[in-house]
Amino acid sequence: MTVFDYVGALKTSEPLLDVLAKPSTLEDLKTSTFHYPPHLKPSVIQAGLKSAKYFQGKFHASRENYLEATVSVEGLDKSVLIQGHVSLNRAVNEDIVAIEIFPEDKWSAPSNLVLEEEPDVDAASGEASEENEENEKSRQLKDDMEKKMQQKVAKKDKQPTGKVVGIIKRNWRTYCGVLRPKTSKTSTRYVFVPADRKIPLVRVETQQGDLLQGKRIVVAIDEWPRSSKLPIGHYVKRLGEVGDKNAENEVLLLEHDVQHDKFSDAVLACLPTMPWILTDEV
């Protein structure tokens, strides 16, 4: 029996299940459609790094265009440009990745497009759905934008361009944001919109979705399998109402990794007793 099974058997399991990562099953993989190429095995990556076939660097997602990123590689004068969801291959901002650099005739230049991620209906639910007009328009728009980014550019504007072939180290953290309203009344799956635009939308499953609408919440990413268009995460905690001063302040502190926990008793014990006044000796 897994921890998930044990908690699920409890009478008051729903809130606890929300904060557990959902287990993947082999059956899910067998029936899945893959949207991304597989990541290379660590042994293959290491051999490629030694032979200079691949390069290691930090992944920097674009704030303006979710289909574009750069990778800073030590020893290279310019960052390596990554364009298109297949080439981005499930990397998340600040991950340490392995990349393959394209031949120079396939190099490109950063686009001036401003694109905000809009998930398909089936991407949000994580389930197969029939083709519909809304999904088709969304996919066609994504294809058109990727083609525009790959149009010919002046040689002087080109920079090294490549693709992510593997993840060396995930640098995931918890993320603040809000839940989008669900598209199905019976579904418990939601799309989480991070406050940081460099972070992709995240698919989460929660029984408390109605209570969390209009709230600032914290979510953790658990995995990003090839079969999912969006990373999969789970609900961690609620911060407060959207627009509430205390909640918005906590979002800023958490997103910028500013420690704001209460001081421990040991630290407080170092302070002088109250009332305290400034003396001449001080």
Short mmCIF file of N, CA, C and O in Angstrom, two decimals, residues 221-280:
data_model
loop_
_atom_site.label_atom_id
_atom_site.label_comp_id
_atom_site.label_asym_id
_atom_site.label_seq_id
_atom_site.Cartn_x
_atom_site.Cartn_y
_atom_site.Cartn_z
N ILE A 221 5.42 21.66 -8.38
CA ILE A 221 5.45 20.78 -9.56
C ILE A 221 6.01 19.43 -9.15
O ILE A 221 7.03 19.34 -8.46
N ASP A 222 5.36 18.36 -9.58
CA ASP A 222 5.78 17.00 -9.25
C ASP A 222 6.50 16.31 -10.40
O ASP A 222 7.49 15.61 -10.21
N GLU A 223 6.00 16.51 -11.62
CA GLU A 223 6.57 15.83 -12.77
C GLU A 223 6.10 16.51 -14.04
O GLU A 223 5.16 17.31 -14.05
N TRP A 224 6.78 16.19 -15.14
CA TRP A 224 6.34 16.64 -16.45
C TRP A 224 6.59 15.53 -17.45
O TRP A 224 7.60 15.51 -18.14
N PRO A 225 5.69 14.56 -17.51
CA PRO A 225 5.88 13.44 -18.43
C PRO A 225 5.66 13.86 -19.88
O PRO A 225 5.03 14.88 -20.16
N ARG A 226 6.16 13.06 -20.79
CA ARG A 226 6.01 13.33 -22.23
C ARG A 226 4.55 13.35 -22.65
O ARG A 226 4.19 13.99 -23.64
N SER A 227 3.71 12.65 -21.91
CA SER A 227 2.30 12.51 -22.28
C SER A 227 1.46 13.72 -21.86
O SER A 227 0.29 13.78 -22.19
N SER A 228 2.05 14.66 -21.14
CA SER A 228 1.29 15.82 -20.66
C SER A 228 1.82 17.10 -21.30
O SER A 228 3.02 17.36 -21.29
N LYS A 229 0.90 17.89 -21.85
CA LYS A 229 1.32 19.17 -22.44
C LYS A 229 1.76 20.16 -21.37
O LYS A 229 2.53 21.08 -21.65
N LEU A 230 1.24 19.99 -20.16
CA LEU A 230 1.59 20.87 -19.05
C LEU A 230 2.26 20.07 -17.94
O LEU A 230 1.99 18.87 -17.78
N PRO A 231 3.15 20.71 -17.15
CA PRO A 231 3.67 20.00 -15.97
C PRO A 231 2.53 19.71 -15.00
O PRO A 231 1.52 20.40 -14.98
N ILE A 232 2.72 18.68 -14.19
CA ILE A 232 1.69 18.24 -13.25
C ILE A 232 2.16 18.56 -11.83
O ILE A 232 3.31 18.25 -11.46
N GLY A 233 1.30 19.18 -11.05
CA GLY A 233 1.67 19.54 -9.69
C GLY A 233 0.55 19.29 -8.70
O GLY A 233 -0.47 18.70 -9.04
N HIS A 234 0.76 19.76 -7.47
CA HIS A 234 -0.28 19.61 -6.45
C HIS A 234 -0.38 20.88 -5.61
O HIS A 234 0.58 21.64 -5.47
N TYR A 235 -1.54 21.08 -5.05
CA TYR A 235 -1.83 22.22 -4.19
C TYR A 235 -1.08 22.08 -2.87
O TYR A 235 -1.04 21.01 -2.27
N VAL A 236 -0.46 23.18 -2.40
CA VAL A 236 0.30 23.16 -1.16
C VAL A 236 -0.42 23.91 -0.05
O VAL A 236 -0.69 23.37 1.02
N LYS A 237 -0.74 25.19 -0.31
CA LYS A 237 -1.44 25.96 0.73
C LYS A 237 -2.08 27.19 0.12
O LYS A 237 -1.78 27.59 -1.00
N ARG A 238 -2.97 27.81 0.90
CA ARG A 238 -3.66 29.03 0.50
C ARG A 238 -3.04 30.22 1.22
O ARG A 238 -2.76 30.16 2.41
N LEU A 239 -2.84 31.32 0.47
CA LEU A 239 -2.24 32.53 1.05
C LEU A 239 -3.28 33.56 1.42
O LEU A 239 -3.09 34.31 2.38
N GLY A 240 -4.38 33.66 0.67
CA GLY A 240 -5.41 34.65 0.96
C GLY A 240 -6.11 35.10 -0.30
O GLY A 240 -5.86 34.59 -1.40
N GLU A 241 -6.98 36.05 -0.16
CA GLU A 241 -7.75 36.57 -1.28
C GLU A 241 -6.86 37.33 -2.26
O GLU A 241 -5.91 38.00 -1.86
N VAL A 242 -7.16 37.22 -3.56
CA VAL A 242 -6.47 38.02 -4.57
C VAL A 242 -6.73 39.49 -4.27
O VAL A 242 -7.88 39.91 -4.07
N GLY A 243 -5.68 40.30 -4.21
CA GLY A 243 -5.83 41.71 -3.90
C GLY A 243 -5.65 42.06 -2.44
O GLY A 243 -5.44 43.22 -2.11
N ASP A 244 -5.72 41.05 -1.56
CA ASP A 244 -5.51 41.30 -0.14
C ASP A 244 -4.05 41.69 0.10
O ASP A 244 -3.13 41.05 -0.41
N LYS A 245 -3.82 42.73 0.88
CA LYS A 245 -2.48 43.27 1.08
C LYS A 245 -1.52 42.22 1.65
O LYS A 245 -0.40 42.05 1.14
N ASN A 246 -1.94 41.52 2.69
CA ASN A 246 -1.07 40.52 3.32
C ASN A 246 -0.75 39.37 2.36
O ASN A 246 0.39 38.89 2.30
N ALA A 247 -1.75 38.92 1.62
CA ALA A 247 -1.54 37.82 0.67
C ALA A 247 -0.60 38.24 -0.45
O ALA A 247 0.31 37.49 -0.82
N GLU A 248 -0.79 39.43 -1.00
CA GLU A 248 0.06 39.90 -2.09
C GLU A 248 1.49 40.14 -1.61
O GLU A 248 2.46 39.88 -2.35
N ASN A 249 1.65 40.62 -0.37
CA ASN A 249 2.99 40.80 0.19
C ASN A 249 3.70 39.46 0.33
O ASN A 249 4.89 39.34 0.05
N GLU A 250 2.95 38.45 0.77
CA GLU A 250 3.56 37.12 0.94
C GLU A 250 3.95 36.53 -0.41
O GLU A 250 4.97 35.85 -0.52
N VAL A 251 3.15 36.79 -1.44
CA VAL A 251 3.51 36.34 -2.80
C VAL A 251 4.86 36.94 -3.20
O VAL A 251 5.75 36.23 -3.70
N LEU A 252 5.04 38.23 -2.99
CA LEU A 252 6.29 38.90 -3.35
C LEU A 252 7.47 38.30 -2.58
O LEU A 252 8.55 38.05 -3.15
N LEU A 253 7.28 38.06 -1.29
CA LEU A 253 8.36 37.51 -0.47
C LEU A 253 8.72 36.09 -0.90
O LEU A 253 9.90 35.74 -1.03
N LEU A 254 7.70 35.27 -1.14
CA LEU A 254 7.95 33.88 -1.54
C LEU A 254 8.58 33.79 -2.92
O LEU A 254 9.51 33.01 -3.15
N GLU A 255 8.09 34.60 -3.86
CA GLU A 255 8.60 34.55 -5.24
C GLU A 255 10.04 35.03 -5.33
O GLU A 255 10.78 34.62 -6.23
N HIS A 256 10.46 35.89 -4.41
CA HIS A 256 11.83 36.39 -4.41
C HIS A 256 12.69 35.72 -3.35
O HIS A 256 13.79 36.18 -3.04
N ASP A 257 12.17 34.62 -2.79
CA ASP A 257 12.92 33.78 -1.84
C ASP A 257 13.42 34.59 -0.65
O ASP A 257 14.57 34.45 -0.21
N VAL A 258 12.57 35.49 -0.14
CA VAL A 258 12.91 36.28 1.05
C VAL A 258 12.39 35.55 2.29
O VAL A 258 11.19 35.30 2.41
N GLN A 259 13.30 35.19 3.18
CA GLN A 259 12.90 34.49 4.40
C GLN A 259 12.06 35.42 5.28
O GLN A 259 12.50 36.51 5.63
N HIS A 260 10.86 34.99 5.62
CA HIS A 260 9.99 35.83 6.42
C HIS A 260 9.26 35.03 7.51
O HIS A 260 8.20 35.43 8.01
N ASP A 261 9.85 33.88 7.88
CA ASP A 261 9.27 33.09 8.95
C ASP A 261 9.46 33.81 10.29
O ASP A 261 10.35 34.66 10.44
N LYS A 262 8.66 33.45 11.27
CA LYS A 262 8.80 34.03 12.60
C LYS A 262 10.13 33.61 13.22
O LYS A 262 10.62 32.51 12.99
N PHE A 263 10.71 34.52 14.00
CA PHE A 263 11.97 34.21 14.67
C PHE A 263 11.74 33.13 15.72
O PHE A 263 10.69 33.09 16.39
N SER A 264 12.75 32.27 15.89
CA SER A 264 12.65 31.19 16.88
C SER A 264 12.76 31.76 18.29
O SER A 264 13.21 32.89 18.50
N ASP A 265 12.39 30.95 19.28
CA ASP A 265 12.50 31.37 20.67
C ASP A 265 13.94 31.66 21.05
O ASP A 265 14.22 32.55 21.86
N ALA A 266 14.87 30.89 20.47
CA ALA A 266 16.30 31.09 20.78
C ALA A 266 16.77 32.46 20.31
O ALA A 266 17.55 33.13 21.00
N VAL A 267 16.29 32.90 19.15
CA VAL A 267 16.66 34.22 18.65
C VAL A 267 16.02 35.32 19.48
O VAL A 267 16.66 36.30 19.86
N LEU A 268 14.74 35.15 19.81
CA LEU A 268 14.04 36.15 20.60
C LEU A 268 14.64 36.29 22.00
O LEU A 268 14.60 37.37 22.60
N ALA A 269 15.21 35.20 22.51
CA ALA A 269 15.82 35.23 23.84
C ALA A 269 17.06 36.12 23.89
O ALA A 269 17.49 36.54 24.97
N CYS A 270 17.65 36.40 22.73
CA CYS A 270 18.84 37.26 22.67
C CYS A 270 18.49 38.74 22.79
O CYS A 270 19.38 39.58 22.99
N LEU A 271 17.22 39.08 22.65
CA LEU A 271 16.80 40.47 22.69
C LEU A 271 16.65 40.94 24.14
O LEU A 271 16.34 40.13 25.04
N PRO A 272 16.86 42.22 24.40
CA PRO A 272 16.67 42.73 25.77
C PRO A 272 15.20 42.70 26.15
O PRO A 272 14.31 42.71 25.30
N THR A 273 14.96 42.61 27.45
CA THR A 273 13.57 42.58 27.92
C THR A 273 12.93 43.96 27.77
O THR A 273 13.61 44.98 27.82
N MET A 274 11.63 43.96 27.58
CA MET A 274 10.89 45.20 27.42
C MET A 274 10.34 45.66 28.77
O MET A 274 10.04 44.80 29.62
N PRO A 275 10.20 46.95 29.05
CA PRO A 275 10.54 48.05 28.13
C PRO A 275 12.05 48.27 28.07
O PRO A 275 12.77 48.06 29.05
N TRP A 276 12.52 48.70 26.89
CA TRP A 276 13.96 48.90 26.69
C TRP A 276 14.18 50.28 26.12
O TRP A 276 13.45 50.72 25.22
N ILE A 277 15.17 50.97 26.64
CA ILE A 277 15.50 52.31 26.14
C ILE A 277 16.98 52.38 25.81
O ILE A 277 17.80 51.60 26.34
N LEU A 278 17.34 53.28 24.94
CA LEU A 278 18.73 53.47 24.53
C LEU A 278 19.47 54.19 25.64
O LEU A 278 19.07 55.27 26.11
N THR A 279 20.57 53.59 26.14
CA THR A 279 21.36 54.19 27.23
C THR A 279 22.63 54.80 26.68
O THR A 279 23.02 54.59 25.51
N ASP A 280 23.32 55.57 27.53
CA ASP A 280 24.58 56.22 27.12
C ASP A 280 25.65 55.17 26.80
O ASP A 280 26.50 55.37 25.93
#
